[in-house]
Structures are given as structure tokens and as C-alpha cells.
PDB file of C-alpha atoms in Angstrom:
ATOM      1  CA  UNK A   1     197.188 143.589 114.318  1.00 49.00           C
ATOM      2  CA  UNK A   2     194.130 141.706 113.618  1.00 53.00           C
ATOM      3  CA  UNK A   3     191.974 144.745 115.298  1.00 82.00           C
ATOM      4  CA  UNK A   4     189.121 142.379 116.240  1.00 90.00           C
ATOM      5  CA  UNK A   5     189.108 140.320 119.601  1.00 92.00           C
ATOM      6  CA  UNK A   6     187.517 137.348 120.080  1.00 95.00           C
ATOM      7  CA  UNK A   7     188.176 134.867 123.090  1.00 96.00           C
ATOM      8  CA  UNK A   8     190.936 132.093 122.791  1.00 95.00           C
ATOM      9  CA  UNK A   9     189.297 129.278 123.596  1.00 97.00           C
ATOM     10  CA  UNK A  10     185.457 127.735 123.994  1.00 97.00           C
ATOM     11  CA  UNK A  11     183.741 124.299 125.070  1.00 96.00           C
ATOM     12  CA  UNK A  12     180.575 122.817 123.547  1.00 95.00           C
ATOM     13  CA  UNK A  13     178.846 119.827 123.860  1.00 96.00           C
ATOM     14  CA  UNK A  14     178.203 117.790 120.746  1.00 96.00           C
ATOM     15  CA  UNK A  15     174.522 119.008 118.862  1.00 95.00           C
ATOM     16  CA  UNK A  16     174.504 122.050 120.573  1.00 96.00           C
ATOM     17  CA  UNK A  17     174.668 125.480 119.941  1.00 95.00           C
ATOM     18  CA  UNK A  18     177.709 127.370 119.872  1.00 97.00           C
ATOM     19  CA  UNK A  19     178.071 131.563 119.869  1.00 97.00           C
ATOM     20  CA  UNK A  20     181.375 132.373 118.730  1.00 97.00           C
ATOM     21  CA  UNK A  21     181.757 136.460 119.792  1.00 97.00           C
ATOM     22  CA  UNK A  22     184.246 138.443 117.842  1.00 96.00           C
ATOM     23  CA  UNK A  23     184.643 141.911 118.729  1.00 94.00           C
ATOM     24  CA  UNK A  24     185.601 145.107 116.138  1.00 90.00           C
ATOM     25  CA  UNK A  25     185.136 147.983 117.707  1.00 87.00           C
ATOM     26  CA  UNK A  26     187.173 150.143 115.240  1.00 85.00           C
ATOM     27  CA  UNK A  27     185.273 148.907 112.039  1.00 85.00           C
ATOM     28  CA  UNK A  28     184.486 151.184 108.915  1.00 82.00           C
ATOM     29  CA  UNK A  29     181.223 151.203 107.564  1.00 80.00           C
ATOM     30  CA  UNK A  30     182.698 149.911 104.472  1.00 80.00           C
ATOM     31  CA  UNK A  31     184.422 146.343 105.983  1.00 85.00           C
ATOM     32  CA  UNK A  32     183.194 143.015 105.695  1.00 87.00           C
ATOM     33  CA  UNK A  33     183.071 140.534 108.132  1.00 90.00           C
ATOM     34  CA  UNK A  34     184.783 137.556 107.512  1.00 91.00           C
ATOM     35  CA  UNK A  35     184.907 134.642 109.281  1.00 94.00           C
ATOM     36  CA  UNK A  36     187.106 131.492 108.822  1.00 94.00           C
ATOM     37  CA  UNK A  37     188.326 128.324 110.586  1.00 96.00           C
ATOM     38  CA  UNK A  38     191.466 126.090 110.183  1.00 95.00           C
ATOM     39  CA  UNK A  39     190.656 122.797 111.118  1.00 94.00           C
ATOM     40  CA  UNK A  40     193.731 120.834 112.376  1.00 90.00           C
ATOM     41  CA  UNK A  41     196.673 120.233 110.088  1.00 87.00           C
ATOM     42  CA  UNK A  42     194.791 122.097 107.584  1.00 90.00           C
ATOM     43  CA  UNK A  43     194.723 125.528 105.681  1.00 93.00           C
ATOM     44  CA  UNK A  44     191.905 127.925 107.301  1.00 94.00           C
ATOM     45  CA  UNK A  45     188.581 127.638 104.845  1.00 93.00           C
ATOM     46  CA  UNK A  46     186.257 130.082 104.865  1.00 91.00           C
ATOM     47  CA  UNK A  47     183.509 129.465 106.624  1.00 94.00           C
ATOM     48  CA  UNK A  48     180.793 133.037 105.895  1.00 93.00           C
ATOM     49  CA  UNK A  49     180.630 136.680 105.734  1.00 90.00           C
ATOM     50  CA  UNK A  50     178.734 139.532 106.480  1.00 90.00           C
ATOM     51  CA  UNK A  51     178.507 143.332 105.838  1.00 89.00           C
ATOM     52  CA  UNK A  52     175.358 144.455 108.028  1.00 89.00           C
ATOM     53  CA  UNK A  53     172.386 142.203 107.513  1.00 88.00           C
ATOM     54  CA  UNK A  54     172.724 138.787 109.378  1.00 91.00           C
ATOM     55  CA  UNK A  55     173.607 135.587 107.190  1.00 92.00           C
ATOM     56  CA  UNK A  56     173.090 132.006 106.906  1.00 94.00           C
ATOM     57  CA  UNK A  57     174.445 129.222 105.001  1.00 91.00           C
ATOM     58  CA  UNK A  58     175.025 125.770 105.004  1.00 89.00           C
ATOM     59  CA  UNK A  59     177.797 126.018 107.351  1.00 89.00           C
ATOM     60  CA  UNK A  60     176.763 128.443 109.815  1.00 95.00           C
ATOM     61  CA  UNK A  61     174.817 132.168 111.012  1.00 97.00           C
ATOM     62  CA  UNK A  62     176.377 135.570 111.261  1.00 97.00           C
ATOM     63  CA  UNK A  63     174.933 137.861 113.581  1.00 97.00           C
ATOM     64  CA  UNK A  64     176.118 141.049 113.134  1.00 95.00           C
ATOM     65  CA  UNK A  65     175.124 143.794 115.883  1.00 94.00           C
ATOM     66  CA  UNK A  66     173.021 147.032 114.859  1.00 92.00           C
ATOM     67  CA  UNK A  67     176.368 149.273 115.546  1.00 92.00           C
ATOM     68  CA  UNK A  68     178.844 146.356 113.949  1.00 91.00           C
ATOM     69  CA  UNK A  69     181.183 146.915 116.309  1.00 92.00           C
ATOM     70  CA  UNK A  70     180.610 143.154 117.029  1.00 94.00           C
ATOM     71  CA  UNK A  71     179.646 139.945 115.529  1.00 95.00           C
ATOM     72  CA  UNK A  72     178.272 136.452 116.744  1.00 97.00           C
ATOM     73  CA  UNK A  73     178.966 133.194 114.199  1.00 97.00           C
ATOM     74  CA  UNK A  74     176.497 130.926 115.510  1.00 97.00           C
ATOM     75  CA  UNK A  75     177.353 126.399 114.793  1.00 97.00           C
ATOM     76  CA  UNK A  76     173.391 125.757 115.362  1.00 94.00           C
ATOM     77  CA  UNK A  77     174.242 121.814 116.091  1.00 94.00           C
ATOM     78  CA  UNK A  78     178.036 121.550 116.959  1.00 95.00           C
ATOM     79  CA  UNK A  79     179.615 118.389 115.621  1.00 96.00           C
ATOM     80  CA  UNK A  80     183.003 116.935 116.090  1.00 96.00           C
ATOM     81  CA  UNK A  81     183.970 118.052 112.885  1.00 94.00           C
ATOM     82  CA  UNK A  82     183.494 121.501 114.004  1.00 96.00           C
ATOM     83  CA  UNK A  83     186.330 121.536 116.259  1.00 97.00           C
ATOM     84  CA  UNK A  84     189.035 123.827 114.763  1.00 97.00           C
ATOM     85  CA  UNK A  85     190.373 127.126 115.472  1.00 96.00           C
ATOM     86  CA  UNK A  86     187.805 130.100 114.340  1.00 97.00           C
ATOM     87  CA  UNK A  87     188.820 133.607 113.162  1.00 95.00           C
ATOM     88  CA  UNK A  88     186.884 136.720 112.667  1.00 93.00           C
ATOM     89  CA  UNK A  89     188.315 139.216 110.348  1.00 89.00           C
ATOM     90  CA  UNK A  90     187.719 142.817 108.825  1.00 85.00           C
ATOM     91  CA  UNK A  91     188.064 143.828 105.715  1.00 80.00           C
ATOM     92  CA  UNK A  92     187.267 146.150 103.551  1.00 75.00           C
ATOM     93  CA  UNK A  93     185.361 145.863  99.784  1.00 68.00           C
ATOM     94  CA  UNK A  94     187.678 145.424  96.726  1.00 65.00           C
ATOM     95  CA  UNK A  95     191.569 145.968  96.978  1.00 62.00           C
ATOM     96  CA  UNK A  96     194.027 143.709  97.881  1.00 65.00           C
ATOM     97  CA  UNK A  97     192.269 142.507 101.111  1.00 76.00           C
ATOM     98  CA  UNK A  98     194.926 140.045 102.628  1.00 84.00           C
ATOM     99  CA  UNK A  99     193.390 137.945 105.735  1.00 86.00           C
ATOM    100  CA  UNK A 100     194.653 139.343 108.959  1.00 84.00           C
ATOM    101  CA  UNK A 101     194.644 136.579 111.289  1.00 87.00           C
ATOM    102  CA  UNK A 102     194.448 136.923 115.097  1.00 85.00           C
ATOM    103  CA  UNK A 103     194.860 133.858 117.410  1.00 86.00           C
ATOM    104  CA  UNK A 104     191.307 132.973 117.314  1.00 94.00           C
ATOM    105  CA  UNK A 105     189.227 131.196 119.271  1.00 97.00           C
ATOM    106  CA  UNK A 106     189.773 126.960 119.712  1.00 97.00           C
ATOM    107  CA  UNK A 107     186.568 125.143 119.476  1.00 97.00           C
ATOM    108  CA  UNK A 108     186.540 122.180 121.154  1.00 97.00           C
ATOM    109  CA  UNK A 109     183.832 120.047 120.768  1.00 97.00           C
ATOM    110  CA  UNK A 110     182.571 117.703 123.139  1.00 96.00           C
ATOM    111  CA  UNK A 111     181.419 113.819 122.652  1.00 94.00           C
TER     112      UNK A 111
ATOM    113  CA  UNK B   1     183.616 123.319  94.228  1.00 78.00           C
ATOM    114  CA  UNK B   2     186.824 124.055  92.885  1.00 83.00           C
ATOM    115  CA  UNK B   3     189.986 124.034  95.124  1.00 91.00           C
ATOM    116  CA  UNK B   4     193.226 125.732  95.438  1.00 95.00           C
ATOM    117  CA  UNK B   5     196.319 123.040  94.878  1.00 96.00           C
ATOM    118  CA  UNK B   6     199.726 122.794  96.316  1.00 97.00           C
ATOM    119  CA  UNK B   7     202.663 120.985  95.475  1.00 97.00           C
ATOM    120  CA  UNK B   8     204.242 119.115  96.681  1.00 97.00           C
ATOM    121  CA  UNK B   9     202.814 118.514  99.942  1.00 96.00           C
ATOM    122  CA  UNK B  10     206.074 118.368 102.338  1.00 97.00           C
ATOM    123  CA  UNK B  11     209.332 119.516 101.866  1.00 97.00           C
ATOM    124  CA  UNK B  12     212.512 118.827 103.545  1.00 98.00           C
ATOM    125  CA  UNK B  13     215.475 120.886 102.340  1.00 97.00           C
ATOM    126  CA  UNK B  14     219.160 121.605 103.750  1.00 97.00           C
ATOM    127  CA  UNK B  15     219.591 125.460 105.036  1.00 97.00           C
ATOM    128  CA  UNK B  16     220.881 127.692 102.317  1.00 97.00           C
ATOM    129  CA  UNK B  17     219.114 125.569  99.345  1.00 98.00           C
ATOM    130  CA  UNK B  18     216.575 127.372  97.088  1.00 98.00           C
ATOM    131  CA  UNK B  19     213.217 125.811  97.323  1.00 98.00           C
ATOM    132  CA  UNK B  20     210.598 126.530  95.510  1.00 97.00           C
ATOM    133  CA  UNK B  21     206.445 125.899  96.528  1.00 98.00           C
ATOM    134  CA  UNK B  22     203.540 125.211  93.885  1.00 97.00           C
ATOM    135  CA  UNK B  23     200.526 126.097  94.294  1.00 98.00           C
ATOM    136  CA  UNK B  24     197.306 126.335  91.460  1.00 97.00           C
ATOM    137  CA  UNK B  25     195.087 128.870  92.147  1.00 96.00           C
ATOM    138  CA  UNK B  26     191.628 128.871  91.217  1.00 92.00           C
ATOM    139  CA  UNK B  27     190.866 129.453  87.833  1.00 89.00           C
ATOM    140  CA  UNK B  28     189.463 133.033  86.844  1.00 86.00           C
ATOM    141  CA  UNK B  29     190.670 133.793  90.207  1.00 89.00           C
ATOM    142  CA  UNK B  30     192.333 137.503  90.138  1.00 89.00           C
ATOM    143  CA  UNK B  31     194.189 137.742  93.238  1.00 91.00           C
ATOM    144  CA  UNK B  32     196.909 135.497  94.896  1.00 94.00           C
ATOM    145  CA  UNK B  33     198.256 134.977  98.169  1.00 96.00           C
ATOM    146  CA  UNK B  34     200.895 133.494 100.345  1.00 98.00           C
ATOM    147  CA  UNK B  35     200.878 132.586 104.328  1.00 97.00           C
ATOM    148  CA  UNK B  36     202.669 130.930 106.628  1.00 97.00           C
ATOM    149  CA  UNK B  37     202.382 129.412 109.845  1.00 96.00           C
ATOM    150  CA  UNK B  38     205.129 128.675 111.900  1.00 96.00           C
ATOM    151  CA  UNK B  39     203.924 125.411 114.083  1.00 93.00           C
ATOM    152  CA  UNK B  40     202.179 126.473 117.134  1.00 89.00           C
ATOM    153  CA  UNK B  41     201.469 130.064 115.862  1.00 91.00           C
ATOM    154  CA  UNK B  42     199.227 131.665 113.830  1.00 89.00           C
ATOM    155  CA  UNK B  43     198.861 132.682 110.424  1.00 93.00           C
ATOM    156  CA  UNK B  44     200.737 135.015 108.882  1.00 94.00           C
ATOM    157  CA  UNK B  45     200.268 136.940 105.912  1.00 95.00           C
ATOM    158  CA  UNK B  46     203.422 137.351 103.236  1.00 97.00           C
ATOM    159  CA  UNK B  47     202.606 138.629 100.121  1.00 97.00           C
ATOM    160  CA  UNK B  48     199.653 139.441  97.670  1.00 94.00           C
ATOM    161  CA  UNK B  49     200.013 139.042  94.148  1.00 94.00           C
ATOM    162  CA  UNK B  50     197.402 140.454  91.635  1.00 91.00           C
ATOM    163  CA  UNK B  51     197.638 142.149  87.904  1.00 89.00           C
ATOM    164  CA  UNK B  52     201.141 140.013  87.637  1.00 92.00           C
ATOM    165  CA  UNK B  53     202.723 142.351  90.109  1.00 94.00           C
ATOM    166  CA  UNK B  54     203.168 142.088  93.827  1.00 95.00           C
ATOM    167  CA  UNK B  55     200.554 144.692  95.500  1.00 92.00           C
ATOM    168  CA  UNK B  56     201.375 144.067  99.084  1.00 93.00           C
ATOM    169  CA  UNK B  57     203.941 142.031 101.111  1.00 95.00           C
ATOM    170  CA  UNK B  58     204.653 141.712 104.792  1.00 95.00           C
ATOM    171  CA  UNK B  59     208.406 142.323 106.853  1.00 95.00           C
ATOM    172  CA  UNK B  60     208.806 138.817 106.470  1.00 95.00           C
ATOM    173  CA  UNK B  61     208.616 138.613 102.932  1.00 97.00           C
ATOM    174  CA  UNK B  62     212.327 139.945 102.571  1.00 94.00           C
ATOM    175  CA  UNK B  63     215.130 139.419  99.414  1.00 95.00           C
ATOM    176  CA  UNK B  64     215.166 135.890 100.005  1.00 96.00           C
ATOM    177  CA  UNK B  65     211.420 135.611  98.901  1.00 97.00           C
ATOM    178  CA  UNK B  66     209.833 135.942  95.463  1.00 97.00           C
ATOM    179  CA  UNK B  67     206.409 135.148  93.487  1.00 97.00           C
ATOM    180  CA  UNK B  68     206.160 134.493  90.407  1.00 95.00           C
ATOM    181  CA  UNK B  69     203.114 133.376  88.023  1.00 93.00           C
ATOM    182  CA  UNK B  70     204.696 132.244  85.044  1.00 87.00           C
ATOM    183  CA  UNK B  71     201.901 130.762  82.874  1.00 86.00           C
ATOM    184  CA  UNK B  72     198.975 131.895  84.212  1.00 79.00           C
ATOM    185  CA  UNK B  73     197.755 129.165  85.949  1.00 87.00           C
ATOM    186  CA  UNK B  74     200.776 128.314  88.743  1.00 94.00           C
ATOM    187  CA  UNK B  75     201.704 130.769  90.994  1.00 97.00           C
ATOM    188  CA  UNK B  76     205.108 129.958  92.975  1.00 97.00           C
ATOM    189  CA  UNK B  77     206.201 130.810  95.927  1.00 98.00           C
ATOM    190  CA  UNK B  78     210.915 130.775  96.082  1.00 98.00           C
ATOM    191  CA  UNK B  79     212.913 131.058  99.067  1.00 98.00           C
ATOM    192  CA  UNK B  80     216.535 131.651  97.650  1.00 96.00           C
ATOM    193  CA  UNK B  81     218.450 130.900 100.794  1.00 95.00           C
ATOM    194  CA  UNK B  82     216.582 128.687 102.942  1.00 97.00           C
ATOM    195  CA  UNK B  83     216.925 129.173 106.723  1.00 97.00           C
ATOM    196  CA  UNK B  84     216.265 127.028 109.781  1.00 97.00           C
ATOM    197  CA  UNK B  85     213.559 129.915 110.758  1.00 96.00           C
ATOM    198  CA  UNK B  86     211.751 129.515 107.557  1.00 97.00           C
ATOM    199  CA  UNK B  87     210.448 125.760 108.554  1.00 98.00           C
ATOM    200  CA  UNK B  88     206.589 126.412 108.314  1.00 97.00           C
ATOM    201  CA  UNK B  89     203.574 125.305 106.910  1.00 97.00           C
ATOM    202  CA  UNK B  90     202.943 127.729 103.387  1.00 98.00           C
ATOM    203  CA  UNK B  91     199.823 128.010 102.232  1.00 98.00           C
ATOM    204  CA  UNK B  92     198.506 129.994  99.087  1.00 98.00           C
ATOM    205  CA  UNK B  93     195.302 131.322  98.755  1.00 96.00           C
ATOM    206  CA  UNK B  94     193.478 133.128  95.915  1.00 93.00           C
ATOM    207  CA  UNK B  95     190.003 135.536  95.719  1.00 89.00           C
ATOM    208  CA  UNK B  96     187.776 135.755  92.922  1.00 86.00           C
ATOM    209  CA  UNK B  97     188.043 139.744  92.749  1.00 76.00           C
ATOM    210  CA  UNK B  98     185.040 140.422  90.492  1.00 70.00           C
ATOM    211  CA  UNK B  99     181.852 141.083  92.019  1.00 60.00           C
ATOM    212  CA  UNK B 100     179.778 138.360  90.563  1.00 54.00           C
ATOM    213  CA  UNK B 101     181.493 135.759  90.548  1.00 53.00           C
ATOM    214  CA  UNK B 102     180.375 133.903  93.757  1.00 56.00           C
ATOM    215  CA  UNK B 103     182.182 134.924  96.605  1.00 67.00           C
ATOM    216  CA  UNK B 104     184.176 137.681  95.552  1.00 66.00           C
ATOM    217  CA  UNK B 105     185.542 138.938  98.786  1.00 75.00           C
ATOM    218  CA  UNK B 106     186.626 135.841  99.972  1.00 83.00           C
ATOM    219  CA  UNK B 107     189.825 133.914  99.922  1.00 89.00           C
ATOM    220  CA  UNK B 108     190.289 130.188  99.090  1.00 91.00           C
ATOM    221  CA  UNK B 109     192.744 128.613 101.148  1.00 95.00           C
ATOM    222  CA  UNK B 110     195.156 125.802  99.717  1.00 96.00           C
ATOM    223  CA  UNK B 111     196.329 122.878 101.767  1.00 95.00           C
ATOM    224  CA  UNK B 112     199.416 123.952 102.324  1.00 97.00           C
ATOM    225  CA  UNK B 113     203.250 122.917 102.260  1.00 98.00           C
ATOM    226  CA  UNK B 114     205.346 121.819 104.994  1.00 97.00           C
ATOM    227  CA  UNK B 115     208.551 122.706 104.440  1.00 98.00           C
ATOM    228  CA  UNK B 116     211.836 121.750 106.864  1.00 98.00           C
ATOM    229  CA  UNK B 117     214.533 123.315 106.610  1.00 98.00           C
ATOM    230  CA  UNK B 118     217.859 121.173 108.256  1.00 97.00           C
TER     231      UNK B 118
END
């Protein structure tokens, strides 16, 4: 039980932008947002997280909603590289914090 | 940046053979992990290793299944009794733990093992 939903599959075209929504509507105000991707025949990396403030980095933008009950990860320029399988998960500061994956949503990419 | 390391890379084994999967976590790294992902499916969690002591594991992580970090830079993953079900791709993964230490919360991801089980 991965207790976020996010949709299983989306379509962009190559250097555009791409939303990726991920929904948890059950989240603690303690859990981080984490957000990974497993590029094909590869382990998932991680890709950025968030706890209430939106992010950046090199790879991508978090945009977390006021009420966190969702989250955006934003590819500003979608490349073909980018085409892998994306998770959102919850979890919460410190312990043991294993990754909970759901099916995600496929990224494909388009030329 | 530094990466997470498994050995060996594939794996083909006969049912009922002990195997056992390699992986290097990343050093100062506090916490260790093993997944699997059956092909086609997702990722599934198995166990969580941290203070040399197991400190979670999933149903699938049953008898036949055991971790061990025996010089404190490997961390193994050993399936006694291999069975045709157990085919998958492993992969180990390890968190930095400490706040500080770059990102903490978040777990680095190996390249995984294919094993096949005959």
C-alpha cells in the first residue's frame, strides 16, 4: 500500500513541460515527499524531495500543495532520457523509512 | 557522486541452490536495503538492515532469506533454497541516516541483480 495515487501512464512531447500529479491524501505533517524514477532495465534513482516548501534541482521541481495532500514534480524541458517510470512516495523523518513503491506513472517521451 | 555496487550483475542458478547477491553500499551510509522486482511488476520492498540488525522485513522475506554485513562495507543478500518464483531483478539500496550528510532521507539505489532461477 503505497497510499499515494498518481496516474499510470503520461505522453509528452520532447522540450516540453511535463506535470507529474501524485496524490496523498492521508499524509502526516511529519512525511516527506519523495519522488523517484526507474529508468528502463535500471534500479529507481532518486530524482527530489520535499517536506512543504516547493523545490528545485538540477533534475527537476516539486510543487507541493498548501494542504500537502498532493504534489506536482514538474520535467521543465522533457528529454528522451526522461522517459522512465516515476514514483511518488511518503515517508516519514528518521526511522527505517523503506521506499513503498506504487505502480507509478510511465513517462513516455515523445521525438 | 558515489554509487551503490552490485555483484555480480546476472545470475543464473538451478532451483534449490543457495545463492548469494553482493552489493557495496555507500560508505558512511547507516541504513541498508533490499528490493525486488519480479519482471513486469513493481518494486517490492524485502528487508531493512541498520545498527547490524534487521529493523524491518516484508512477507516475502521468509526463512529462506538472510542479510548479512560481514565487514562493514558488503552487505549480502542469501536465498538458501532457491525457487523458480524467486527469479527477479534484486536491488540494494542504502540512506545516509544522519541529518547532514547530504541527502539524508533518501535512498541510493544499486543496479541491481538478475537472478534466474531454472
Amino acid at each position: 500500500d503505497a497510499k499515494t495515487t498518481q496516474p499510470n501512464s503520461m505522453e509528452s512531447n520532447e522540450e516540453e513541460p511535463v506535470h507529474l500529479p501524485c496524490n496523498h491524501s492521508t499524509i502526516s505533517g511529519t512525511d516527506y515527499i519523495h519522488w523517484y524514477r526507474q529508468l528502463p532495465s535500471q534500479g529507481p534513482e532518486y530524482v527530489i524531495h520535499g517536506l512543504t516548501s516547493n523545490v528545485n534541482n538540477r533534475m527537476a521541481s516539486l510543487a507541493i500543495a498548501e494542504d500537502r495532500k498532493s504534489s506536482t514534480l514538474i520535467l521543465h524541458r522533457a528529454t528522451l532520457r526522461d522517459a522512465a517510470v516515476y514514483y511518488c512516495n511518503r515517508a516519514p523523518a528518521g526511522g527505517y523509512q523503506k521506499v513503498t513503491f506504487g505502480t507509478g506513472t510511465k513517462l513516455q517521451v515523445i521525438p | 557522486e558515489p554509487e551503490v555496487t552490485q555483484t555480480p550483475s546476472h545470475q543464473v542458478t538451478q532451483m534449490g541452490q543457495e545463492v548469494i547477491l553482493r552489493c557495496v553500499p555507500i560508505s558512511n551510509h547507516l541504513y541498508f536495503y533490499w528490493y525486488r522486482q519480479i519482471l513486469g511488476q513493481k518494486v517490492e520492498f524485502l528487508v531493512s538492515f541498520y545498527n547490524n540488525e534487521i529493523s524491518e522485513k516484508s512477507e516475502i522475506f521468509d526463512d529462506q532469506f538472510s542479510v548479512e554485513r560481514p565487514d562493514g562495507s558488503n552487505f549480502t543478500l542469501k536465498i538458501r533454497s532457491t525457487k523458480l518464483e524467486d527469479s527477479a531483478m534484486y536491488f540494494c539500496a542504502s540512506r545516509p541516516g544522519r541529518a547532514g550528510q547530504g541527502r539524508w532521507e533518501t535512498q541510493y539505489f544499486g543496479p541491481g541483480t538478475r537472478l534466474l532461477v531454472l
